[in-house]
Coordinates of C-alpha atoms (C1' of nucleotides) and ligand atoms in Angstrom, one line a residue:
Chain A
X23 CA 0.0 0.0 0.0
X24 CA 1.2 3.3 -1.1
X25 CA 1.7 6.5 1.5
X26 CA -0.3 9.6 1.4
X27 CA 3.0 11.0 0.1
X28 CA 4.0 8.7 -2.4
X29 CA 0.2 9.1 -3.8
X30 CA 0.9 12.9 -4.0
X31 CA 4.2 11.7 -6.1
X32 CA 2.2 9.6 -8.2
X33 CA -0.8 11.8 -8.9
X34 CA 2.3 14.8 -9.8
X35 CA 3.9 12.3 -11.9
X36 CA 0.6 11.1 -13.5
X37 CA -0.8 15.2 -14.1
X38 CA 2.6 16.6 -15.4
X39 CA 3.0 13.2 -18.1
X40 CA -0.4 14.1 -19.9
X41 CA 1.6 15.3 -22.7
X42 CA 4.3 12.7 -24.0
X43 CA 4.6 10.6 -20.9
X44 CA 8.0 12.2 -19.8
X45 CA 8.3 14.5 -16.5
X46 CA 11.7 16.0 -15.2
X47 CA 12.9 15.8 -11.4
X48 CA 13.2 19.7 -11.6
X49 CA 9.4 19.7 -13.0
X50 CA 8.2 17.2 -10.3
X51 CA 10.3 19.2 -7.8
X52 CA 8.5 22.6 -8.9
X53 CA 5.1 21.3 -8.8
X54 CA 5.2 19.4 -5.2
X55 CA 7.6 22.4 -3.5
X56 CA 10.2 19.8 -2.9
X57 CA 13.8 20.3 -3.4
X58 CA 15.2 17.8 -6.5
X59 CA 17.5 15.9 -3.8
X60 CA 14.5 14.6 -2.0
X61 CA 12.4 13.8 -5.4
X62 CA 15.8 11.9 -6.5
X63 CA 15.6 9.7 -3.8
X64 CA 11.6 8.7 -3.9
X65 CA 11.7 8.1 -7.5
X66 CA 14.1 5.7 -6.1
X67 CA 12.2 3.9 -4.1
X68 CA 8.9 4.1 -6.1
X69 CA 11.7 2.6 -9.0
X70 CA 12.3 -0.1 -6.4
X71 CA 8.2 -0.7 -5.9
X72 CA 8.1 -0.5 -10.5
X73 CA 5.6 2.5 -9.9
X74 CA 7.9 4.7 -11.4
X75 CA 11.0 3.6 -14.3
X76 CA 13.9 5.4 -13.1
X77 CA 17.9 5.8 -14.7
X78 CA 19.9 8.4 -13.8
X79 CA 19.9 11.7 -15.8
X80 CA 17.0 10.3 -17.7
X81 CA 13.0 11.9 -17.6
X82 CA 11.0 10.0 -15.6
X83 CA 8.1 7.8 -16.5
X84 CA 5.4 6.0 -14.8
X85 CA 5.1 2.6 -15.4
X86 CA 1.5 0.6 -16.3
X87 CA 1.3 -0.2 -12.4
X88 CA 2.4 3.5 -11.9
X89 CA 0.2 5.0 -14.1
X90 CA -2.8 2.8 -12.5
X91 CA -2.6 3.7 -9.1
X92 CA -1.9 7.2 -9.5
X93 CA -5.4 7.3 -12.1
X94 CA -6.8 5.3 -8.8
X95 CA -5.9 8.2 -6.6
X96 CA -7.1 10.8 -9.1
X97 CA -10.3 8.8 -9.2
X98 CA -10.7 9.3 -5.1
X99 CA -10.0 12.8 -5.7
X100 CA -12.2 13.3 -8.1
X101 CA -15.0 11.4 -7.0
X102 CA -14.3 13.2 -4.0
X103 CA -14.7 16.8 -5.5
X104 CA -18.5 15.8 -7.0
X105 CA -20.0 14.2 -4.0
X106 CA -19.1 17.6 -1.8
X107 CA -20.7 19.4 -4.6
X108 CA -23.8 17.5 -5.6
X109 CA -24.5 15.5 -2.3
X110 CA -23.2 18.3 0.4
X111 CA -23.5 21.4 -1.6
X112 CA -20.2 23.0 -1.8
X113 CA -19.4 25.4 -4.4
X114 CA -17.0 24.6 -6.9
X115 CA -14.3 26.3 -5.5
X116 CA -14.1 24.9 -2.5
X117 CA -14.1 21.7 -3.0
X118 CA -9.9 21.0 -4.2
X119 CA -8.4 21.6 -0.8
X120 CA -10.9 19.0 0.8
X121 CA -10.5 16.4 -1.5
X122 CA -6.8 16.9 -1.5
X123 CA -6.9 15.0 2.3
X124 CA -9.6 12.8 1.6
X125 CA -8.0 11.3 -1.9
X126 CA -5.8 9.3 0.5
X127 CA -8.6 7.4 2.6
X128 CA -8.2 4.3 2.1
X129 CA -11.2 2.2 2.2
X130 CA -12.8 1.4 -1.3
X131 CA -16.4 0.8 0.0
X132 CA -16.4 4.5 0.6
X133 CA -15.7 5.6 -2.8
X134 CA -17.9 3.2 -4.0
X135 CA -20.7 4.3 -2.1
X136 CA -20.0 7.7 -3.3
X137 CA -19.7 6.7 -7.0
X138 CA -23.1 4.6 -6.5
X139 CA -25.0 7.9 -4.6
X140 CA -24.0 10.1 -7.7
X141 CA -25.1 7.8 -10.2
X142 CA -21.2 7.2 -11.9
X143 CA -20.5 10.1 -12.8
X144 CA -17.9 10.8 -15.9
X145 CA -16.6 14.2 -14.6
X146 CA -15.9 16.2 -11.5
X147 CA -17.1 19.3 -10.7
X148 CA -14.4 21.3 -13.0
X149 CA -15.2 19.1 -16.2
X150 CA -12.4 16.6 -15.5
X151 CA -12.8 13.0 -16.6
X152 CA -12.9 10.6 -13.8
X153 CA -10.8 7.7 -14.1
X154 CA -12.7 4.3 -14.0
X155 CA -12.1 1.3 -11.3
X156 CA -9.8 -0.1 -13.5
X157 CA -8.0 3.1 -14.3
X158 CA -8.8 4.2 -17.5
X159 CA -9.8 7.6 -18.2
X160 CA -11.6 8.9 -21.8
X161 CA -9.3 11.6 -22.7
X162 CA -11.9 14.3 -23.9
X163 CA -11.2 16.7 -27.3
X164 CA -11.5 20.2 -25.8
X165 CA -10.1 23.5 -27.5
X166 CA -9.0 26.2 -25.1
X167 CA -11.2 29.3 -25.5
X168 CA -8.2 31.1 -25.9
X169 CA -7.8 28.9 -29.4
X170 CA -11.0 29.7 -30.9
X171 CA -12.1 32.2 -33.7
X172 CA -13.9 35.2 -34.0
X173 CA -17.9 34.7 -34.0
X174 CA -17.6 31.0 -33.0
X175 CA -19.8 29.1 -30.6
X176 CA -18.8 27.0 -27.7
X177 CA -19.9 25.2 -25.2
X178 CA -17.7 25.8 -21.6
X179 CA -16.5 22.9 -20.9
X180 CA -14.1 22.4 -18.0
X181 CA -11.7 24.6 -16.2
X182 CA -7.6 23.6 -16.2
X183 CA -7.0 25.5 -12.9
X184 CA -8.8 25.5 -9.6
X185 CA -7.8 27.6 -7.4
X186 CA -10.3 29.4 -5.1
X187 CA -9.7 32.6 -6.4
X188 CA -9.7 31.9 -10.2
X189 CA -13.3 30.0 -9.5
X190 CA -14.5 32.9 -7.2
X191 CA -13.9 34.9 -10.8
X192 CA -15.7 33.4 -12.7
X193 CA -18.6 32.4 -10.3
X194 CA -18.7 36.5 -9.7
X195 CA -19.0 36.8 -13.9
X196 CA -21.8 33.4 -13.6
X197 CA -19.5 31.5 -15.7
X198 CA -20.5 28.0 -15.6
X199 CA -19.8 24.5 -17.2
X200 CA -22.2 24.2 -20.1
X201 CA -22.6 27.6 -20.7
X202 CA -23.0 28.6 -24.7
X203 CA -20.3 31.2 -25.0
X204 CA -20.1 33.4 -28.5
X205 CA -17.3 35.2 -29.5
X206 CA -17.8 38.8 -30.3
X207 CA -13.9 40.2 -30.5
X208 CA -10.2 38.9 -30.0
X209 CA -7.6 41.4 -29.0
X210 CA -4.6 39.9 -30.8
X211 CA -2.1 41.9 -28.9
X212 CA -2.8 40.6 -25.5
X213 CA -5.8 37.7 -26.3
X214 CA -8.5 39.2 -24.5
X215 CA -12.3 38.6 -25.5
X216 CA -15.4 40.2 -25.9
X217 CA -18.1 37.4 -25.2
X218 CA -21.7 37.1 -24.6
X219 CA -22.9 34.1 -22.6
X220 CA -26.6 33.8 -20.5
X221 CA -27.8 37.0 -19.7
X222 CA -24.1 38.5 -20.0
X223 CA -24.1 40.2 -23.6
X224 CA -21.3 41.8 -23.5
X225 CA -18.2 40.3 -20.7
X226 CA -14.2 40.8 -21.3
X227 CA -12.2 38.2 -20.9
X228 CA -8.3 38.7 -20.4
X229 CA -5.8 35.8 -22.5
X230 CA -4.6 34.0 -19.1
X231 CA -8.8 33.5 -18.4
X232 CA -9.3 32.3 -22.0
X233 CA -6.3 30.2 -21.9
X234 CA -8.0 28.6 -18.8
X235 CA -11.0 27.6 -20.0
X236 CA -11.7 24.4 -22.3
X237 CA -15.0 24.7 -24.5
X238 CA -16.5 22.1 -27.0
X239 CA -16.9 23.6 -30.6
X240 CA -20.3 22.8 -31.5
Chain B
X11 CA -1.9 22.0 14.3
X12 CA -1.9 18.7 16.1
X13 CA -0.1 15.9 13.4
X14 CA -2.4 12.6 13.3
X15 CA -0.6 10.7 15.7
X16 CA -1.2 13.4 18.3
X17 CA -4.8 13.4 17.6
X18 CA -4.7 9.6 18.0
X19 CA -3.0 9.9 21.5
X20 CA -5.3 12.5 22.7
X21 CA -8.7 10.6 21.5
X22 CA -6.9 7.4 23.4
X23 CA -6.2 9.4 26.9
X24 CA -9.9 11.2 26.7
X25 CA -11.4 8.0 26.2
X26 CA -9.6 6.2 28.5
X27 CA -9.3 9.0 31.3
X28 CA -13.5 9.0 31.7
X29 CA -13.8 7.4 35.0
X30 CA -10.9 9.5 37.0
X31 CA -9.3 11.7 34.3
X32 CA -6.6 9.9 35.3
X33 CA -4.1 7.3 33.0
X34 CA -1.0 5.3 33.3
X35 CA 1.6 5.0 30.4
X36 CA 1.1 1.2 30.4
X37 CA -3.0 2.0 29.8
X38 CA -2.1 3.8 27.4
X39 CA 0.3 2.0 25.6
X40 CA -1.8 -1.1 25.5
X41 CA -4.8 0.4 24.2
X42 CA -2.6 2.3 21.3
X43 CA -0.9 -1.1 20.9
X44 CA 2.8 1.5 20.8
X45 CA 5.5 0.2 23.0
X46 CA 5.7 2.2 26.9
X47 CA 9.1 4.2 25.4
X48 CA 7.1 6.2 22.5
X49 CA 4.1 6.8 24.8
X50 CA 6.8 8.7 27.3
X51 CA 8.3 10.1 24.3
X52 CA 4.6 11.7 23.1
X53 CA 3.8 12.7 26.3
X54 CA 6.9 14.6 27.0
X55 CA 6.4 16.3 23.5
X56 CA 2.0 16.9 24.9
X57 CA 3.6 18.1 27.5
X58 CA 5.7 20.5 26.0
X59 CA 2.9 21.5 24.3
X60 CA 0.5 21.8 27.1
X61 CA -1.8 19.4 25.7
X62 CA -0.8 16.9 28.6
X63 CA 0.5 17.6 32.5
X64 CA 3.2 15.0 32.9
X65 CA 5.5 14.1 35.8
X66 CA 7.6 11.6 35.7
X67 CA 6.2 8.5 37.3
X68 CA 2.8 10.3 37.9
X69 CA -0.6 9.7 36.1
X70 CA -1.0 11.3 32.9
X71 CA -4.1 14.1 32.9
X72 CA -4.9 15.9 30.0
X73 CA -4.8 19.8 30.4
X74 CA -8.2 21.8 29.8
X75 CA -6.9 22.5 26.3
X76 CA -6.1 19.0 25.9
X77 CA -9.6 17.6 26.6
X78 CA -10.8 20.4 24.2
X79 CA -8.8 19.5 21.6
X80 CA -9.6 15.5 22.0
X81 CA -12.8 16.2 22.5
X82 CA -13.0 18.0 19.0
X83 CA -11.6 14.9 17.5
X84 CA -13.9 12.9 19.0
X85 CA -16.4 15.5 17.3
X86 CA -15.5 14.6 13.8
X87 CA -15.1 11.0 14.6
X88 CA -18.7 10.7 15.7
X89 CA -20.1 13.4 12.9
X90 CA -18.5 11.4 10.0
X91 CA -19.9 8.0 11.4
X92 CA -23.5 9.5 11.7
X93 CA -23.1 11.2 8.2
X94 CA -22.0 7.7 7.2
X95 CA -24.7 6.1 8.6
X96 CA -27.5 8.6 7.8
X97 CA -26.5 10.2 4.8
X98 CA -24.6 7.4 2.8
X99 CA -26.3 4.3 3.7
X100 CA -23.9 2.3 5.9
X101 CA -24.3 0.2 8.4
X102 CA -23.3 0.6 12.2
X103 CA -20.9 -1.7 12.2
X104 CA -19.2 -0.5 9.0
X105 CA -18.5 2.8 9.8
X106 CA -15.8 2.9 12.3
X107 CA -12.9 2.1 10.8
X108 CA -13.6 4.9 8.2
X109 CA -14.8 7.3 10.7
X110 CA -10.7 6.6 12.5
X111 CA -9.3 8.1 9.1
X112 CA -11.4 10.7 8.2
X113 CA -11.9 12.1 11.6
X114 CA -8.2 13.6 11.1
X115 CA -9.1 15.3 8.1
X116 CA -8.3 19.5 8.5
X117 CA -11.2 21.1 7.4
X118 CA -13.6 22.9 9.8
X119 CA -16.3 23.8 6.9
X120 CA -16.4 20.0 5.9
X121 CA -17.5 18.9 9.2
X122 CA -19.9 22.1 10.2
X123 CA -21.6 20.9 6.7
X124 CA -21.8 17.7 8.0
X125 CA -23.0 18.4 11.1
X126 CA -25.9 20.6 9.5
X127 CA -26.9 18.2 7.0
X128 CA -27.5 15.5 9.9
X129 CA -29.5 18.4 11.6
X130 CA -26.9 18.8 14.8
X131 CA -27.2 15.0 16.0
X132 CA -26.2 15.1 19.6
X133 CA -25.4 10.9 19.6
X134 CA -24.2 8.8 17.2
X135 CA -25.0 5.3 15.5
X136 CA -23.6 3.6 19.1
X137 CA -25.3 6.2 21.2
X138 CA -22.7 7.9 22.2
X139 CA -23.2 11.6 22.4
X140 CA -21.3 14.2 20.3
X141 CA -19.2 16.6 21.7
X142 CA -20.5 20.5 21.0
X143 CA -18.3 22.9 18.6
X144 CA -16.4 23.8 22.0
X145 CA -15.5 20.6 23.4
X146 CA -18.5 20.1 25.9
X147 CA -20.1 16.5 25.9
X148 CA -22.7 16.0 28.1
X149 CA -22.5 12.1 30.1
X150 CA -25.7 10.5 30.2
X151 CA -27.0 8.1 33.4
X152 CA -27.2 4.8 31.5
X153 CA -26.7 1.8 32.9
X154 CA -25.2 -1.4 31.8
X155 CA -28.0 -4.2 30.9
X156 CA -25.5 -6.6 33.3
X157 CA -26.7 -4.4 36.0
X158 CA -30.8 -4.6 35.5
X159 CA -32.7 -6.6 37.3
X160 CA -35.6 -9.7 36.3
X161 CA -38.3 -7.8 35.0
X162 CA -36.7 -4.5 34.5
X163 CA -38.1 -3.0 30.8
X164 CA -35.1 -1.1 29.4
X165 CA -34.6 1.1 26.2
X166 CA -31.2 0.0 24.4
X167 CA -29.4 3.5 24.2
X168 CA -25.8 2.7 23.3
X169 CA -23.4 0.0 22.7
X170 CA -19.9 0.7 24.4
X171 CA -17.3 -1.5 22.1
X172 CA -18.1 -1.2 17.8
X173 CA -15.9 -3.7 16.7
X174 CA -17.5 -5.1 13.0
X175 CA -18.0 -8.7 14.7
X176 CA -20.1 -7.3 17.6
X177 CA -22.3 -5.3 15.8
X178 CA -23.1 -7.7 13.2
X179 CA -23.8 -10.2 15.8
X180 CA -26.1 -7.6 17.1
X181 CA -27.9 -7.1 13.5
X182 CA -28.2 -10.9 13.2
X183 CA -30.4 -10.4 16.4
X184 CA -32.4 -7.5 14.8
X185 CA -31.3 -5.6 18.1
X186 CA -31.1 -2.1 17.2
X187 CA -30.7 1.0 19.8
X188 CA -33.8 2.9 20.7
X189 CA -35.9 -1.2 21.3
X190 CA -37.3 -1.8 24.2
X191 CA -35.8 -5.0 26.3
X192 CA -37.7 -6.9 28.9
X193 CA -35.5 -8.8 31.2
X194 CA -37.3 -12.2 31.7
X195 CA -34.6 -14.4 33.4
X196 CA -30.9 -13.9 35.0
X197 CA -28.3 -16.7 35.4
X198 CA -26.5 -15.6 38.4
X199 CA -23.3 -17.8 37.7
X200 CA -22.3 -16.0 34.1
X201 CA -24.4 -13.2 34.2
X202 CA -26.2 -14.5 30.9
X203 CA -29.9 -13.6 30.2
X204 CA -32.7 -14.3 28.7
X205 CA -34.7 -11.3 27.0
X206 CA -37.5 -10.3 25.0
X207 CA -37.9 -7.1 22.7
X208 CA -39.5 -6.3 19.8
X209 CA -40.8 -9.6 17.4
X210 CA -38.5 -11.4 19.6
X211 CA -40.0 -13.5 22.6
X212 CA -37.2 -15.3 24.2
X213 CA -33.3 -14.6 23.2
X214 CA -30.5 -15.4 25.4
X215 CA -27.8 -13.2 25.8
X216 CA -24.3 -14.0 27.3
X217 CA -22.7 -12.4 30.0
X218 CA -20.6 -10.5 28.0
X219 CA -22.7 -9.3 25.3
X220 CA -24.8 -7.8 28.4
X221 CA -22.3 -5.8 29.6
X222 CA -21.9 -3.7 26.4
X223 CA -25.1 -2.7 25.9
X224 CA -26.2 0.5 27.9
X225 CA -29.7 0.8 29.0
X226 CA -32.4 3.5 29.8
X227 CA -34.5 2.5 32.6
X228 CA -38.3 3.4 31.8
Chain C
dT1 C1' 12.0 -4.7 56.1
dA2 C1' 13.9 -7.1 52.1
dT3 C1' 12.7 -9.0 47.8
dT4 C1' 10.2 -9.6 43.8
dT5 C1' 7.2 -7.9 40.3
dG6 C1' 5.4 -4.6 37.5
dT7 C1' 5.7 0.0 35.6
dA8 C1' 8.3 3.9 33.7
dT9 C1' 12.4 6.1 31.9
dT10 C1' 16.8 6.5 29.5
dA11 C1' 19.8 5.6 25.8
dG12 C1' 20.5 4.3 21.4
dT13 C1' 18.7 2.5 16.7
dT14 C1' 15.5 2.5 12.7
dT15 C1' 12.6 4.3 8.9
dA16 C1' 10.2 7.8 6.2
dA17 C1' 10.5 12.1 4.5
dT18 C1' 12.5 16.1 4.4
dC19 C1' 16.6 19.5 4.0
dT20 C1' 21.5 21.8 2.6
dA21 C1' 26.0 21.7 0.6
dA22 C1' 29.0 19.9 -2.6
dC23 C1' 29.8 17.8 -6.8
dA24 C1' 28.7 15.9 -11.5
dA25 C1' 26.4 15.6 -15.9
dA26 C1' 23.8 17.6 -19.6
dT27 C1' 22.5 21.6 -22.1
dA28 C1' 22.9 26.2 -23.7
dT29 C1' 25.7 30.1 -25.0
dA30 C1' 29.6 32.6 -26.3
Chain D
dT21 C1' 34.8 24.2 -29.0
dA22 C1' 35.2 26.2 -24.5
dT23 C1' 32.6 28.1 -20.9
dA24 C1' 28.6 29.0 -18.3
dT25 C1' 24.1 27.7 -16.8
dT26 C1' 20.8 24.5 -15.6
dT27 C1' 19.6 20.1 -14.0
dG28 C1' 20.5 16.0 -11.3
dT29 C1' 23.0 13.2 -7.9
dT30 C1' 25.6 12.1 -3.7
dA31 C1' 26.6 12.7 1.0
dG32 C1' 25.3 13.9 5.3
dA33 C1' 22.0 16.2 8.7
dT34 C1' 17.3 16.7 10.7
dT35 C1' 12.7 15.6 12.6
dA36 C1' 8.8 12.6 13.7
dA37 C1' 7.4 8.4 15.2
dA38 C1' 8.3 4.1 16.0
dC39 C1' 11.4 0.2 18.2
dT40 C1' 14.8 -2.8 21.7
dA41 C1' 17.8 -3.3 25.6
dA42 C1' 19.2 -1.7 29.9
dT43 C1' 18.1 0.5 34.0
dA44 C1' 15.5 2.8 37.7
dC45 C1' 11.5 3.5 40.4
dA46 C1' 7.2 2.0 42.8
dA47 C1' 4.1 -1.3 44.5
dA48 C1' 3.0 -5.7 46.1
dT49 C1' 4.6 -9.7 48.7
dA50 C1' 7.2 -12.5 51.5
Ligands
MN28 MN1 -9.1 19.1 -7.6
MN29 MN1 -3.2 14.9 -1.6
MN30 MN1 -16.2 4.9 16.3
MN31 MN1 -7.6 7.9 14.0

DNA sequence: TATTTGTATTAGTTTAATCTAACAAATATA
DNA sequence: TATATTTGTTAGATTAAACTAATACAAATA
């Protein structure tokens, strides 16, 4: 059985690799605020468990067993995440931190009662897939809002970050998942919109929010 | 912030110190299953944080801010089980052992929306009575069914041990807290007895099993 | 009271997870 | 290519929480 900290390793290792697979010790040390000496050694021993394939001076890679468990922990988490949202009415934004602790319970009845109680649901509360029981996890084909083109139609999405103050934004602006969102302008220079969405006809929208926000092209 | 293992040695001397307030290292260390050296350590380190008054060689007493702070672990132990039970369709005798992991999550808003859903219970699934927001726990006058007397009609109120195999011997005999017992016979030499409650007429009941079950008198 | 038994402490070791300092390898730049 | 910068590893220290072995104290018993 994995430790709450070597889950936190895995589910780094797991998020950073979405691209090609590979993540650096100085990328993994970044994103957990852990100096490179200390990742060294627990890719070590996660190496020595074959969670993780490790040779010196090479990127690091999760193996199948690796990238399992750490889909496993993202699972909890995100199971996690919808239950205090649909079932204990949270807001959106509140809801990371708490499921941050309570990913690393370990007792599979109680994910399973929460998966049962919110009828299996196939994304969290920020339009993330959640992983199966076996693992898997549908990789879904979002644009970022930041990609699309003038006088297009989208549908919002999911959010890439979700941090209590980016989700306070756009709560305050009634931006939520599902949302039809029209593009009115681009601003090339700095990627700021002009959109109208609901009862919001006219809302500006600066590049870093547009870069955050996946939509489906209809 | 109190780590986990703290929390675990402060539920372990409030539970342990009801009688007197009063606990020796050796208690202590047998009911935590940790060797008598790592309970001194702890203690020491309590100590030093004034979460524990400890002399060498002397009883061990928590401080005021000790029994708060137990007390409000005891809190979130109790809440989650109830929640578990009420809210996410457990059973009684399932609930402990996730109750023990979750009642060390950090999160004050997860636990007053718990506690709100349920609708403030003040006992939970094995009677026992949750502590209040500041630490205060009222006792209640139950007695132990091993202490009745032929004839005596009791309401079950609370079981004191919550071990999985108890309980479930408990379902098997449909006795649930809140039925009403009738004592109909006592065997003096092991304390067993025989009773009658709800659509059962005549079940016997060991000695032991007697003695964890806590009893209203009518 | 002297001795035995049980309880508690001290000293020193272990493991997990972190750190800093020093050094080595790989990569980027001049 | 030579040098500088960035990235990664090694070595050694630290802290929390556990352990064992040895020793000291306290309580029970002879
Ligand atoms: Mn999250
Ligand atoms: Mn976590
Ligand atoms: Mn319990
Ligand atoms: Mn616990």
């Amino acid at each position: 059985m994995n430790s709450l900290t070597e889950e936190n390793y895995l589910k780094a290792l797991f998020n950073l690799a979405i691209e090609n697979g590979e993540v650096s010790v100085n990328e993994l040390s970044k994103h957990l605020q852990i100096k490179m000496p200390t990742v060294t050694s627990m890719m070590k021993k996660l190496a020595e468990k074959k969670l993780v394939s490790y040779e010196s001076y090479k990127p690091l890679r999760l193996t199948e067993k690796g990238r399992r468990e750490a889909a496993l922990v993202i699972r909890k988490h995100r199971l996690t995440e919808m239950f205090l949202v649909e079932k204990m009415g949270f807001g959106w934004e509140q809801v990371h931190e708490i499921a941050e602790q309570i990913e690393h319970i370990h007792s599979p009845e109680f994910f399973e009662k929460m998966d049962e109680l919110l009828g299996f649901p196939r994304f969290d509360p920020h339009g993330s897939p959640i992983p199966d029981k076996t693992g898997k996890m549908e990789w879904l084909h979002y644009s970022k809002l930041s990609d699309c083109k003038i006088g297009d139609t989208v549908r919002l999405a999911a959010v890439t970050h979700t941090s209590e103050d980016f989700l306070k934004f756009l709560n305050a602006r009634e931006l939520k998942l599902g949302l039809k969102i029209k593009i009115k302008t681009i601003e090339s220079f700095d990627g700021s919109m002009l959109v109208s969405y609901g009862k919001h006809s006219s809302e500006h929208l600066s590049g870093l929010v547009c870069e955050r926000l996946l939509v489906e092209k209809e």
